[in-house]
Short mmCIF file of C-alpha atoms in Angstrom, two decimals:
data_model
loop_
_atom_site.label_atom_id
_atom_site.label_comp_id
_atom_site.label_asym_id
_atom_site.label_seq_id
_atom_site.Cartn_x
_atom_site.Cartn_y
_atom_site.Cartn_z
CA MET A 228 -11.40 14.60 1.24
CA ALA A 229 -13.20 11.21 0.85
CA GLU A 230 -14.17 10.27 3.98
CA ASN A 231 -12.90 6.73 5.25
CA GLN A 232 -9.83 6.79 3.55
CA TRP A 233 -6.55 5.80 4.71
CA TRP A 234 -2.78 5.62 3.29
CA TYR A 235 0.11 4.29 4.35
CA ASP A 236 3.04 7.09 5.21
CA LEU A 237 6.47 5.14 4.09
CA THR A 238 8.32 8.23 6.22
CA THR A 239 6.38 7.82 9.47
CA LYS A 240 5.35 4.40 9.01
CA SER A 241 2.14 4.83 10.05
CA ALA A 242 -1.53 4.87 8.80
CA VAL A 243 -2.56 8.16 8.42
CA GLN A 244 -6.05 9.28 7.22
CA ASP A 245 -4.89 13.02 5.26
CA SER A 246 -3.84 12.54 1.72
CA ARG A 247 -2.12 15.68 1.63
CA ALA A 248 0.14 14.90 4.47
CA GLY A 249 3.75 14.81 3.36
CA LYS A 250 4.87 13.43 -0.45
CA SER A 251 2.36 11.79 -2.85
CA ALA A 252 5.19 9.62 -3.38
CA ASP A 253 5.60 8.54 -0.17
CA ARG A 254 2.25 7.69 0.62
CA LEU A 255 0.66 4.00 -0.35
CA GLY A 256 -3.30 3.70 -0.93
CA PRO A 257 -5.96 5.00 -0.50
CA TYR A 258 -7.39 1.69 1.60
CA PRO A 259 -10.68 1.70 3.10
CA SER A 260 -9.79 1.12 6.87
CA ARG A 261 -6.64 1.94 9.27
CA GLU A 262 -6.11 -1.72 9.19
CA ASP A 263 -5.69 -1.77 5.77
CA ALA A 264 -3.31 0.93 5.27
CA GLU A 265 -1.38 -0.49 8.24
CA ARG A 266 -0.70 -3.73 6.68
CA ALA A 267 -0.10 -1.78 3.16
CA LEU A 268 3.66 -3.15 2.94
CA GLU A 269 2.34 -6.69 3.69
CA LYS A 270 0.22 -6.23 0.80
CA VAL A 271 2.95 -5.04 -1.46
CA ALA A 272 5.44 -8.07 -0.27
CA GLU A 273 2.49 -10.32 -1.31
CA ARG A 274 1.88 -8.79 -4.84
CA ASN A 275 5.65 -8.98 -5.65
CA ASP A 276 6.14 -12.50 -4.34
CA THR A 277 3.42 -13.58 -6.17
CA PHE A 278 4.53 -11.01 -9.86
CA ASP A 279 7.72 -12.77 -9.05
CA HIS A 280 6.25 -16.43 -9.55
CA ASP A 281 4.26 -15.68 -12.18
CA PRO A 282 4.76 -17.96 -14.96
CA ARG A 283 3.61 -15.43 -17.71
CA TRP A 284 6.41 -12.87 -16.55
CA ASN A 285 9.59 -15.30 -15.45
CA ASP A 286 11.45 -16.03 -18.20
CA ASP A 287 14.37 -17.57 -16.97
#
């Protein structure tokens, strides 16, 4: 396991350092720090918002 990598566990709603904990489908990451992993859902929301408002993908 690479040191200093963190994941966000969607099941436990917490940052974890063990990439083998739980199912891979239930994890986001890796992230370089615990703080980044804890912000994983914020990052997902920001990226989704950016994608939703990208004129190249908005064909309304």
